[in-house]
PDB file of C-alpha atoms and ligand atoms in Angstrom:
ATOM      1  CA  UNK D   1      68.678 105.756  70.254  1.00 55.00           C
ATOM      2  CA  UNK D   2      68.025 104.640  66.454  1.00 63.00           C
ATOM      3  CA  UNK D   3      64.468 104.216  67.441  1.00 66.00           C
ATOM      4  CA  UNK D   4      64.188 107.660  68.970  1.00 67.00           C
ATOM      5  CA  UNK D   5      65.824 109.095  65.619  1.00 75.00           C
ATOM      6  CA  UNK D   6      63.048 107.143  63.386  1.00 75.00           C
ATOM      7  CA  UNK D   7      60.323 108.378  65.724  1.00 75.00           C
ATOM      8  CA  UNK D   8      61.409 111.936  65.524  1.00 75.00           C
ATOM      9  CA  UNK D   9      61.886 111.651  61.764  1.00 82.00           C
ATOM     10  CA  UNK D  10      58.343 110.393  61.532  1.00 81.00           C
ATOM     11  CA  UNK D  11      56.911 113.157  63.627  1.00 80.00           C
ATOM     12  CA  UNK D  12      58.849 115.719  61.551  1.00 81.00           C
ATOM     13  CA  UNK D  13      57.623 114.195  58.324  1.00 83.00           C
ATOM     14  CA  UNK D  14      53.964 114.030  59.546  1.00 80.00           C
ATOM     15  CA  UNK D  15      54.304 117.748  60.676  1.00 81.00           C
ATOM     16  CA  UNK D  16      55.669 118.822  57.349  1.00 83.00           C
ATOM     17  CA  UNK D  17      52.848 116.863  55.619  1.00 81.00           C
ATOM     18  CA  UNK D  18      50.225 118.878  57.906  1.00 81.00           C
ATOM     19  CA  UNK D  19      52.043 122.184  57.098  1.00 80.00           C
ATOM     20  CA  UNK D  20      51.706 121.354  53.439  1.00 80.00           C
ATOM     21  CA  UNK D  21      48.197 120.375  53.680  1.00 80.00           C
ATOM     22  CA  UNK D  22      47.046 123.557  55.421  1.00 79.00           C
ATOM     23  CA  UNK D  23      49.064 125.776  52.926  1.00 77.00           C
ATOM     24  CA  UNK D  24      47.320 124.056  49.795  1.00 78.00           C
ATOM     25  CA  UNK D  25      43.851 124.762  51.447  1.00 72.00           C
ATOM     26  CA  UNK D  26      43.024 121.141  50.935  1.00 75.00           C
ATOM     27  CA  UNK D  27      41.674 121.177  54.503  1.00 74.00           C
ATOM     28  CA  UNK D  28      38.312 123.059  54.451  1.00 75.00           C
ATOM     29  CA  UNK D  29      37.968 123.458  58.289  1.00 80.00           C
ATOM     30  CA  UNK D  30      40.153 126.096  59.915  1.00 81.00           C
ATOM     31  CA  UNK D  31      42.812 124.558  62.206  1.00 82.00           C
ATOM     32  CA  UNK D  32      45.536 125.687  64.329  1.00 84.00           C
ATOM     33  CA  UNK D  33      48.105 125.744  61.591  1.00 83.00           C
ATOM     34  CA  UNK D  34      45.998 127.308  58.782  1.00 84.00           C
ATOM     35  CA  UNK D  35      45.327 129.959  61.462  1.00 83.00           C
ATOM     36  CA  UNK D  36      48.867 130.670  61.857  1.00 83.00           C
ATOM     37  CA  UNK D  37      49.053 131.081  57.949  1.00 82.00           C
ATOM     38  CA  UNK D  38      46.132 133.386  57.838  1.00 82.00           C
ATOM     39  CA  UNK D  39      47.541 135.499  61.069  1.00 80.00           C
ATOM     40  CA  UNK D  40      50.954 136.069  59.412  1.00 77.00           C
ATOM     41  CA  UNK D  41      49.389 137.061  56.178  1.00 73.00           C
ATOM     42  CA  UNK D  42      46.837 139.474  57.739  1.00 65.00           C
ATOM     43  CA  UNK D  43      49.671 141.085  59.700  1.00 62.00           C
ATOM     44  CA  UNK D  44      51.541 141.363  56.483  1.00 62.00           C
ATOM     45  CA  UNK D  45      54.686 139.789  57.783  1.00 64.00           C
ATOM     46  CA  UNK D  46      56.746 137.304  55.802  1.00 64.00           C
ATOM     47  CA  UNK D  47      54.874 134.149  54.971  1.00 72.00           C
ATOM     48  CA  UNK D  48      55.807 131.368  57.036  1.00 77.00           C
ATOM     49  CA  UNK D  49      58.046 128.797  55.231  1.00 81.00           C
ATOM     50  CA  UNK D  50      57.204 125.194  54.700  1.00 80.00           C
ATOM     51  CA  UNK D  51      59.852 124.087  57.081  1.00 83.00           C
ATOM     52  CA  UNK D  52      58.644 126.680  59.735  1.00 84.00           C
ATOM     53  CA  UNK D  53      55.022 125.365  59.270  1.00 83.00           C
ATOM     54  CA  UNK D  54      56.376 121.803  59.556  1.00 84.00           C
ATOM     55  CA  UNK D  55      58.328 122.564  62.637  1.00 85.00           C
ATOM     56  CA  UNK D  56      55.301 124.183  64.284  1.00 85.00           C
ATOM     57  CA  UNK D  57      53.114 121.379  63.502  1.00 86.00           C
ATOM     58  CA  UNK D  58      55.794 118.712  64.738  1.00 87.00           C
ATOM     59  CA  UNK D  59      56.079 120.691  67.799  1.00 88.00           C
ATOM     60  CA  UNK D  60      52.359 120.732  68.588  1.00 89.00           C
ATOM     61  CA  UNK D  61      52.385 116.835  67.946  1.00 88.00           C
ATOM     62  CA  UNK D  62      55.192 116.280  70.490  1.00 87.00           C
ATOM     63  CA  UNK D  63      54.086 118.720  73.097  1.00 91.00           C
ATOM     64  CA  UNK D  64      50.446 117.785  72.819  1.00 92.00           C
ATOM     65  CA  UNK D  65      50.442 114.051  72.730  1.00 91.00           C
ATOM     66  CA  UNK D  66      52.732 112.072  74.995  1.00 92.00           C
ATOM     67  CA  UNK D  67      52.054 114.907  77.591  1.00 96.00           C
ATOM     68  CA  UNK D  68      48.505 114.160  77.967  1.00 96.00           C
ATOM     69  CA  UNK D  69      48.802 110.348  77.304  1.00 96.00           C
ATOM     70  CA  UNK D  70      51.293 109.918  80.211  1.00 97.00           C
ATOM     71  CA  UNK D  71      49.297 112.058  82.712  1.00 97.00           C
ATOM     72  CA  UNK D  72      46.230 109.996  81.904  1.00 97.00           C
ATOM     73  CA  UNK D  73      48.124 106.906  82.294  1.00 97.00           C
ATOM     74  CA  UNK D  74      49.335 107.942  85.827  1.00 98.00           C
ATOM     75  CA  UNK D  75      45.994 109.157  86.443  1.00 98.00           C
ATOM     76  CA  UNK D  76      44.310 105.631  85.938  1.00 97.00           C
ATOM     77  CA  UNK D  77      46.930 104.068  87.986  1.00 98.00           C
ATOM     78  CA  UNK D  78      46.738 106.426  90.834  1.00 98.00           C
ATOM     79  CA  UNK D  79      42.779 105.953  90.817  1.00 98.00           C
ATOM     80  CA  UNK D  80      42.781 102.166  90.456  1.00 97.00           C
ATOM     81  CA  UNK D  81      45.233 102.067  93.253  1.00 97.00           C
ATOM     82  CA  UNK D  82      43.016 103.999  95.551  1.00 97.00           C
ATOM     83  CA  UNK D  83      39.615 102.344  96.217  1.00 97.00           C
ATOM     84  CA  UNK D  84      38.050 105.138  98.115  1.00 97.00           C
ATOM     85  CA  UNK D  85      39.040 107.760  95.420  1.00 98.00           C
ATOM     86  CA  UNK D  86      37.797 105.337  92.552  1.00 98.00           C
ATOM     87  CA  UNK D  87      34.506 104.846  94.183  1.00 97.00           C
ATOM     88  CA  UNK D  88      33.947 108.677  94.547  1.00 98.00           C
ATOM     89  CA  UNK D  89      34.856 109.364  91.178  1.00 98.00           C
ATOM     90  CA  UNK D  90      32.902 106.441  89.495  1.00 97.00           C
ATOM     91  CA  UNK D  91      29.811 107.704  91.350  1.00 97.00           C
ATOM     92  CA  UNK D  92      30.113 111.272  90.436  1.00 98.00           C
ATOM     93  CA  UNK D  93      30.691 110.403  86.444  1.00 98.00           C
ATOM     94  CA  UNK D  94      27.902 107.872  86.656  1.00 96.00           C
ATOM     95  CA  UNK D  95      25.750 110.809  87.608  1.00 95.00           C
ATOM     96  CA  UNK D  96      25.907 112.658  84.418  1.00 96.00           C
ATOM     97  CA  UNK D  97      23.584 112.250  81.233  1.00 96.00           C
ATOM     98  CA  UNK D  98      24.767 109.697  78.418  1.00 94.00           C
ATOM     99  CA  UNK D  99      25.349 112.661  76.073  1.00 95.00           C
ATOM    100  CA  UNK D 100      27.284 114.790  78.417  1.00 96.00           C
ATOM    101  CA  UNK D 101      29.402 117.595  77.344  1.00 97.00           C
ATOM    102  CA  UNK D 102      32.556 119.418  78.496  1.00 97.00           C
ATOM    103  CA  UNK D 103      30.623 122.055  80.313  1.00 97.00           C
ATOM    104  CA  UNK D 104      29.028 119.304  82.451  1.00 97.00           C
ATOM    105  CA  UNK D 105      32.324 117.730  83.203  1.00 98.00           C
ATOM    106  CA  UNK D 106      33.774 121.022  84.248  1.00 97.00           C
ATOM    107  CA  UNK D 107      31.242 121.306  87.037  1.00 97.00           C
ATOM    108  CA  UNK D 108      32.121 117.973  88.617  1.00 98.00           C
ATOM    109  CA  UNK D 109      33.990 118.714  91.763  1.00 98.00           C
ATOM    110  CA  UNK D 110      35.824 115.420  92.472  1.00 98.00           C
ATOM    111  CA  UNK D 111      36.769 114.849  88.856  1.00 98.00           C
ATOM    112  CA  UNK D 112      38.525 118.269  89.074  1.00 98.00           C
ATOM    113  CA  UNK D 113      40.156 117.420  92.197  1.00 98.00           C
ATOM    114  CA  UNK D 114      41.411 114.158  90.831  1.00 98.00           C
ATOM    115  CA  UNK D 115      43.053 115.911  87.851  1.00 98.00           C
ATOM    116  CA  UNK D 116      44.643 118.592  89.885  1.00 98.00           C
ATOM    117  CA  UNK D 117      46.015 115.879  92.231  1.00 98.00           C
ATOM    118  CA  UNK D 118      47.237 113.806  89.166  1.00 98.00           C
ATOM    119  CA  UNK D 119      48.939 116.878  87.760  1.00 98.00           C
ATOM    120  CA  UNK D 120      50.507 117.822  91.019  1.00 98.00           C
ATOM    121  CA  UNK D 121      52.112 114.339  91.341  1.00 98.00           C
ATOM    122  CA  UNK D 122      52.362 113.262  87.818  1.00 97.00           C
ATOM    123  CA  UNK D 123      52.136 116.389  85.446  1.00 96.00           C
ATOM    124  CA  UNK D 124      53.938 115.328  82.322  1.00 97.00           C
ATOM    125  CA  UNK D 125      56.873 117.837  82.329  1.00 96.00           C
ATOM    126  CA  UNK D 126      57.920 118.383  86.038  1.00 96.00           C
ATOM    127  CA  UNK D 127      61.583 119.230  85.418  1.00 95.00           C
ATOM    128  CA  UNK D 128      63.599 122.385  84.942  1.00 93.00           C
ATOM    129  CA  UNK D 129      61.991 125.260  82.473  1.00 91.00           C
ATOM    130  CA  UNK D 130      64.984 127.615  82.111  1.00 93.00           C
ATOM    131  CA  UNK D 131      64.532 131.393  81.688  1.00 94.00           C
ATOM    132  CA  UNK D 132      67.007 134.138  81.034  1.00 95.00           C
ATOM    133  CA  UNK D 133      66.906 137.159  83.468  1.00 95.00           C
ATOM    134  CA  UNK D 134      66.395 140.510  81.668  1.00 95.00           C
ATOM    135  CA  UNK D 135      68.862 143.255  80.649  1.00 96.00           C
ATOM    136  CA  UNK D 136      68.390 145.026  84.144  1.00 97.00           C
ATOM    137  CA  UNK D 137      68.896 141.896  86.073  1.00 96.00           C
ATOM    138  CA  UNK D 138      66.429 140.528  88.548  1.00 93.00           C
ATOM    139  CA  UNK D 139      65.888 141.005  92.230  1.00 94.00           C
ATOM    140  CA  UNK D 140      64.516 138.172  94.288  1.00 90.00           C
ATOM    141  CA  UNK D 141      64.324 137.680  98.051  1.00 90.00           C
ATOM    142  CA  UNK D 142      67.066 140.143  98.635  1.00 94.00           C
ATOM    143  CA  UNK D 143      69.461 138.651  96.176  1.00 95.00           C
ATOM    144  CA  UNK D 144      70.478 140.167  92.830  1.00 97.00           C
ATOM    145  CA  UNK D 145      70.870 137.929  90.034  1.00 97.00           C
ATOM    146  CA  UNK D 146      72.724 139.663  87.003  1.00 97.00           C
ATOM    147  CA  UNK D 147      71.377 140.131  83.521  1.00 97.00           C
ATOM    148  CA  UNK D 148      71.608 137.273  81.196  1.00 97.00           C
ATOM    149  CA  UNK D 149      71.818 134.648  83.856  1.00 97.00           C
ATOM    150  CA  UNK D 150      69.962 131.288  83.168  1.00 96.00           C
ATOM    151  CA  UNK D 151      67.575 130.751  86.231  1.00 94.00           C
ATOM    152  CA  UNK D 152      65.058 127.880  86.542  1.00 93.00           C
ATOM    153  CA  UNK D 153      62.585 126.307  88.858  1.00 90.00           C
ATOM    154  CA  UNK D 154      60.439 123.004  88.570  1.00 91.00           C
ATOM    155  CA  UNK D 155      57.370 121.670  89.489  1.00 96.00           C
ATOM    156  CA  UNK D 156      58.532 118.397  90.861  1.00 97.00           C
ATOM    157  CA  UNK D 157      59.915 119.707  94.089  1.00 96.00           C
ATOM    158  CA  UNK D 158      57.508 122.801  94.431  1.00 97.00           C
ATOM    159  CA  UNK D 159      54.625 120.044  94.218  1.00 98.00           C
ATOM    160  CA  UNK D 160      56.411 117.881  97.025  1.00 98.00           C
ATOM    161  CA  UNK D 161      56.914 120.544  99.549  1.00 98.00           C
ATOM    162  CA  UNK D 162      55.280 119.371 102.614  1.00 98.00           C
ATOM    163  CA  UNK D 163      54.988 122.963 103.989  1.00 98.00           C
ATOM    164  CA  UNK D 164      52.796 123.803 101.025  1.00 98.00           C
ATOM    165  CA  UNK D 165      50.974 120.310 100.348  1.00 98.00           C
ATOM    166  CA  UNK D 166      51.076 118.188 103.572  1.00 97.00           C
ATOM    167  CA  UNK D 167      51.831 114.747 103.056  1.00 98.00           C
ATOM    168  CA  UNK D 168      53.000 115.251  99.602  1.00 98.00           C
ATOM    169  CA  UNK D 169      53.702 111.794  98.661  1.00 97.00           C
ATOM    170  CA  UNK D 170      50.152 110.920  99.203  1.00 98.00           C
ATOM    171  CA  UNK D 171      47.748 110.879  96.275  1.00 98.00           C
ATOM    172  CA  UNK D 172      44.860 112.577  97.736  1.00 98.00           C
ATOM    173  CA  UNK D 173      42.220 114.451  95.705  1.00 98.00           C
ATOM    174  CA  UNK D 174      40.606 115.631  98.873  1.00 98.00           C
ATOM    175  CA  UNK D 175      43.187 118.262  99.249  1.00 97.00           C
ATOM    176  CA  UNK D 176      41.645 119.909  96.432  1.00 97.00           C
ATOM    177  CA  UNK D 177      37.830 119.002  96.771  1.00 97.00           C
ATOM    178  CA  UNK D 178      35.553 121.808  96.875  1.00 95.00           C
ATOM    179  CA  UNK D 179      38.395 123.919  98.412  1.00 94.00           C
ATOM    180  CA  UNK D 180      40.254 127.006  97.140  1.00 95.00           C
ATOM    181  CA  UNK D 181      44.118 126.429  96.854  1.00 97.00           C
ATOM    182  CA  UNK D 182      45.948 128.643  99.513  1.00 97.00           C
ATOM    183  CA  UNK D 183      48.094 131.348  98.343  1.00 97.00           C
ATOM    184  CA  UNK D 184      51.285 129.294  98.612  1.00 97.00           C
ATOM    185  CA  UNK D 185      49.634 126.384  96.804  1.00 98.00           C
ATOM    186  CA  UNK D 186      48.539 128.815  93.889  1.00 96.00           C
ATOM    187  CA  UNK D 187      52.130 130.101  93.353  1.00 95.00           C
ATOM    188  CA  UNK D 188      53.722 126.576  93.726  1.00 97.00           C
ATOM    189  CA  UNK D 189      51.030 124.757  91.612  1.00 97.00           C
ATOM    190  CA  UNK D 190      52.807 124.775  87.976  1.00 97.00           C
ATOM    191  CA  UNK D 191      52.153 121.553  86.130  1.00 98.00           C
ATOM    192  CA  UNK D 192      51.970 123.845  82.916  1.00 97.00           C
ATOM    193  CA  UNK D 193      54.793 125.892  83.867  1.00 96.00           C
ATOM    194  CA  UNK D 194      54.139 129.754  84.207  1.00 92.00           C
ATOM    195  CA  UNK D 195      54.547 133.100  82.860  1.00 90.00           C
ATOM    196  CA  UNK D 196      54.466 134.226  79.134  1.00 90.00           C
ATOM    197  CA  UNK D 197      55.688 130.813  78.082  1.00 92.00           C
ATOM    198  CA  UNK D 198      53.082 128.893  80.176  1.00 95.00           C
ATOM    199  CA  UNK D 199      51.865 125.803  78.233  1.00 96.00           C
ATOM    200  CA  UNK D 200      49.975 126.696  75.115  1.00 93.00           C
ATOM    201  CA  UNK D 201      47.639 123.612  75.332  1.00 94.00           C
ATOM    202  CA  UNK D 202      46.791 124.021  78.944  1.00 96.00           C
ATOM    203  CA  UNK D 203      42.998 124.136  78.396  1.00 96.00           C
ATOM    204  CA  UNK D 204      43.031 121.599  75.516  1.00 95.00           C
ATOM    205  CA  UNK D 205      44.872 119.294  77.766  1.00 97.00           C
ATOM    206  CA  UNK D 206      42.527 119.762  80.747  1.00 97.00           C
ATOM    207  CA  UNK D 207      39.632 118.951  78.567  1.00 97.00           C
ATOM    208  CA  UNK D 208      41.350 115.985  77.247  1.00 97.00           C
ATOM    209  CA  UNK D 209      41.851 114.866  80.822  1.00 98.00           C
ATOM    210  CA  UNK D 210      38.395 115.394  81.776  1.00 98.00           C
ATOM    211  CA  UNK D 211      36.991 113.494  78.864  1.00 98.00           C
ATOM    212  CA  UNK D 212      39.495 110.465  79.165  1.00 98.00           C
ATOM    213  CA  UNK D 213      38.938 110.094  82.775  1.00 98.00           C
ATOM    214  CA  UNK D 214      35.041 110.465  82.695  1.00 98.00           C
ATOM    215  CA  UNK D 215      34.618 108.246  79.985  1.00 97.00           C
ATOM    216  CA  UNK D 216      37.066 105.656  81.388  1.00 97.00           C
ATOM    217  CA  UNK D 217      35.490 105.448  84.818  1.00 97.00           C
ATOM    218  CA  UNK D 218      31.873 105.348  83.541  1.00 96.00           C
ATOM    219  CA  UNK D 219      32.638 102.430  81.099  1.00 94.00           C
ATOM    220  CA  UNK D 220      35.254 100.422  82.682  1.00 93.00           C
ATOM    221  CA  UNK D 221      33.718  99.612  86.183  1.00 91.00           C
ATOM    222  CA  UNK D 222      35.333  96.067  86.279  1.00 91.00           C
ATOM    223  CA  UNK D 223      38.909  97.038  85.494  1.00 94.00           C
ATOM    224  CA  UNK D 224      41.563  96.258  87.845  1.00 95.00           C
ATOM    225  CA  UNK D 225      45.422  96.637  87.630  1.00 96.00           C
ATOM    226  CA  UNK D 226      47.269  93.724  86.176  1.00 96.00           C
ATOM    227  CA  UNK D 227      49.817  92.016  88.795  1.00 95.00           C
ATOM    228  CA  UNK D 228      52.462  93.390  86.500  1.00 96.00           C
ATOM    229  CA  UNK D 229      51.531  96.876  87.426  1.00 97.00           C
ATOM    230  CA  UNK D 230      53.238  97.709  90.673  1.00 97.00           C
ATOM    231  CA  UNK D 231      54.743 100.911  92.262  1.00 96.00           C
ATOM    232  CA  UNK D 232      58.117  99.941  90.881  1.00 97.00           C
ATOM    233  CA  UNK D 233      56.966  99.298  87.498  1.00 97.00           C
ATOM    234  CA  UNK D 234      55.160 102.785  87.650  1.00 97.00           C
ATOM    235  CA  UNK D 235      58.275 104.302  89.102  1.00 97.00           C
ATOM    236  CA  UNK D 236      58.857 107.733  87.412  1.00 96.00           C
ATOM    237  CA  UNK D 237      61.668 108.288  84.885  1.00 96.00           C
ATOM    238  CA  UNK D 238      62.144 111.832  83.851  1.00 93.00           C
ATOM    239  CA  UNK D 239      63.938 112.922  80.581  1.00 90.00           C
ATOM    240  CA  UNK D 240      61.857 116.215  80.352  1.00 89.00           C
ATOM    241  CA  UNK D 241      58.680 114.338  79.855  1.00 92.00           C
ATOM    242  CA  UNK D 242      57.957 111.576  82.428  1.00 96.00           C
ATOM    243  CA  UNK D 243      57.137 108.059  81.845  1.00 96.00           C
ATOM    244  CA  UNK D 244      56.621 104.828  83.915  1.00 97.00           C
ATOM    245  CA  UNK D 245      59.858 102.689  84.132  1.00 97.00           C
ATOM    246  CA  UNK D 246      58.028  99.894  82.391  1.00 96.00           C
ATOM    247  CA  UNK D 247      56.496 102.233  79.781  1.00 94.00           C
ATOM    248  CA  UNK D 248      52.812 101.083  80.489  1.00 95.00           C
ATOM    249  CA  UNK D 249      50.369 100.511  82.915  1.00 97.00           C
ATOM    250  CA  UNK D 250      48.639  97.287  82.325  1.00 97.00           C
ATOM    251  CA  UNK D 251      45.101  96.639  83.413  1.00 96.00           C
ATOM    252  CA  UNK D 252      42.634  93.947  83.122  1.00 94.00           C
ATOM    253  CA  UNK D 253      38.915  93.507  82.629  1.00 85.00           C
ATOM    254  CA  UNK D 254      37.642  90.385  84.352  1.00 72.00           C
ATOM    255  CA  UNK D 255      39.772  87.633  82.862  1.00 59.00           C
ATOM    256  CA  UNK D 256      40.994  89.780  79.731  1.00 53.00           C
ATOM    257  CA  UNK D 257      44.408  91.766  80.268  1.00 49.00           C
ATOM    258  CA  UNK D 258      44.942  94.668  78.259  1.00 54.00           C
ATOM    259  CA  UNK D 259      47.804  97.101  78.146  1.00 54.00           C
ATOM    260  CA  UNK D 260      47.038 100.909  78.725  1.00 53.00           C
ATOM    261  CA  UNK D 261      49.620 103.282  78.041  1.00 51.00           C
TER     262      UNK D 261
HETATM  263  C1  LIG N   1      48.835 117.113  80.868  1.00 85.68           C
HETATM  264  C2  LIG N   1      49.287 117.668  79.602  1.00 85.68           C
HETATM  265  C3  LIG N   1      50.252 118.655  79.472  1.00 85.68           C
HETATM  266  C4  LIG N   1      51.170 119.050  80.444  1.00 85.68           C
HETATM  267  C5  LIG N   1      51.460 118.712  81.897  1.00 85.68           C
HETATM  268  C6  LIG N   1      52.059 120.168  79.832  1.00 85.68           C
HETATM  269  C7  LIG N   1      53.146 120.879  80.358  1.00 85.68           C
HETATM  270  C8  LIG N   1      53.909 121.978  79.782  1.00 85.68           C
HETATM  271  C9  LIG N   1      54.869 122.607  80.478  1.00 85.68           C
HETATM  272  C10 LIG N   1      55.351 122.324  81.807  1.00 85.68           C
HETATM  273  C11 LIG N   1      55.329 123.429  79.357  1.00 85.68           C
HETATM  274  C12 LIG N   1      56.529 124.471  79.725  1.00 85.68           C
HETATM  275  C13 LIG N   1      56.001 125.765  80.115  1.00 85.68           C
HETATM  276  C14 LIG N   1      56.897 126.858  80.625  1.00 85.68           C
HETATM  277  O1  LIG N   1      58.004 126.962  80.157  1.00 85.68           O
HETATM  278  O2  LIG N   1      56.486 127.501  81.621  1.00 85.68           O
HETATM  279  C15 LIG N   1      54.583 123.418  78.403  1.00 85.68           C
HETATM  280  C16 LIG N   1      54.808 124.012  77.119  1.00 85.68           C
HETATM  281  C17 LIG N   1      53.935 123.872  75.871  1.00 85.68           C
HETATM  282  N1  LIG N   1      52.981 122.983  75.723  1.00 85.68           N
HETATM  283 FE1  LIG N   1      52.287 121.791  77.165  1.00 85.68          FE
HETATM  284  N2  LIG N   1      51.594 120.352  78.464  1.00 85.68           N
HETATM  285  C18 LIG N   1      50.502 119.529  78.227  1.00 85.68           C
HETATM  286  C19 LIG N   1      49.675 119.479  77.058  1.00 85.68           C
HETATM  287  C20 LIG N   1      49.788 120.113  76.051  1.00 85.68           C
HETATM  288  C21 LIG N   1      48.955 120.181  74.795  1.00 85.68           C
HETATM  289  C22 LIG N   1      47.740 119.279  74.644  1.00 85.68           C
HETATM  290  C23 LIG N   1      49.446 121.126  73.943  1.00 85.68           C
HETATM  291  C24 LIG N   1      48.951 121.289  72.481  1.00 85.68           C
HETATM  292  C25 LIG N   1      48.235 120.579  71.779  1.00 85.68           C
HETATM  293  C26 LIG N   1      50.762 121.565  74.574  1.00 85.68           C
HETATM  294  C27 LIG N   1      51.432 122.478  73.879  1.00 85.68           C
HETATM  295  C28 LIG N   1      52.461 123.202  74.524  1.00 85.68           C
HETATM  296  C29 LIG N   1      53.386 124.153  73.782  1.00 85.68           C
HETATM  297  C30 LIG N   1      53.238 124.566  72.307  1.00 85.68           C
HETATM  298  C31 LIG N   1      54.312 124.684  74.670  1.00 85.68           C
HETATM  299  C32 LIG N   1      55.449 125.630  74.452  1.00 85.68           C
HETATM  300  C33 LIG N   1      54.822 126.982  74.952  1.00 85.68           C
HETATM  301  C34 LIG N   1      55.941 128.127  74.649  1.00 85.68           C
HETATM  302  O3  LIG N   1      57.242 127.937  74.644  1.00 85.68           O
HETATM  303  O4  LIG N   1      55.609 129.378  74.579  1.00 85.68           O
HETATM  304  N3  LIG N   1      50.758 121.103  75.678  1.00 85.68           N
HETATM  305  N4  LIG N   1      53.620 122.432  78.522  1.00 85.68           N
END
């Protein structure tokens, strides 16, 4: 717990530092925090305080780093554990030019399918996302839920509903490969949440996943999982953000063992 407190403290301190830097105009390039300052000034609303800016920056660090990192970690594990998927992905990403860009990556159908299947099984935040019903209450499937009730749904079980995703426990990118999702899949597939509070970083996260996986599976053709990486070591723990029980997915290149994640 002490370790957690220290980490949180570090994030808050760094967030405050970023906020102060953006305010002092030391950073020449526009970034999301300086954008917030400009937007509130333009609208004539009260300027964001240093602590509010720091809190925004800290929240983005927390929401935007571990989430993508753990999803990438599970993606690498899943692909290295499935030789057919690995071969298809390696062949697809090997076909793009050396100086590839994101527009080219977006057009790769197998990479897209791998990312969707990873997000289905190993999206970083698959737990409850609470909402409060509006003042007029809420009608759903013939039931009335009174105003002010906390309601929630979560991706974990929706993504493992066999009626929507057959053989749900199977890592199978082909279920999304060059196929449109069914209507039921579209409404159940919520790795980034949904509605007005949907993940703010959805497009950045998808871009990071595309780049991370494309680069890894172009460059690391001789990588295998280390013996210590097993379904047990990768079993999912969930304290709002998931992580493997062992906190890592160890891989090795030829004789050299490296830790990933
Ligand atoms: C694979 C990576 C990611 C996953 C799976 C993920 C997932 C989620 C989920 C499930 C939520 C809750 C949405 C809801 O309540 O409906 C969320 C919220 C949020 N995410 Fe992400 N996220 C990822 C990456 C990122 C990145 C890269 C950023 C920004 C740099 C980010 C910023 C945020 C923010 C700011 C919120 C709060 C939005 C709000 O309450 O209005 N996320 N994310």
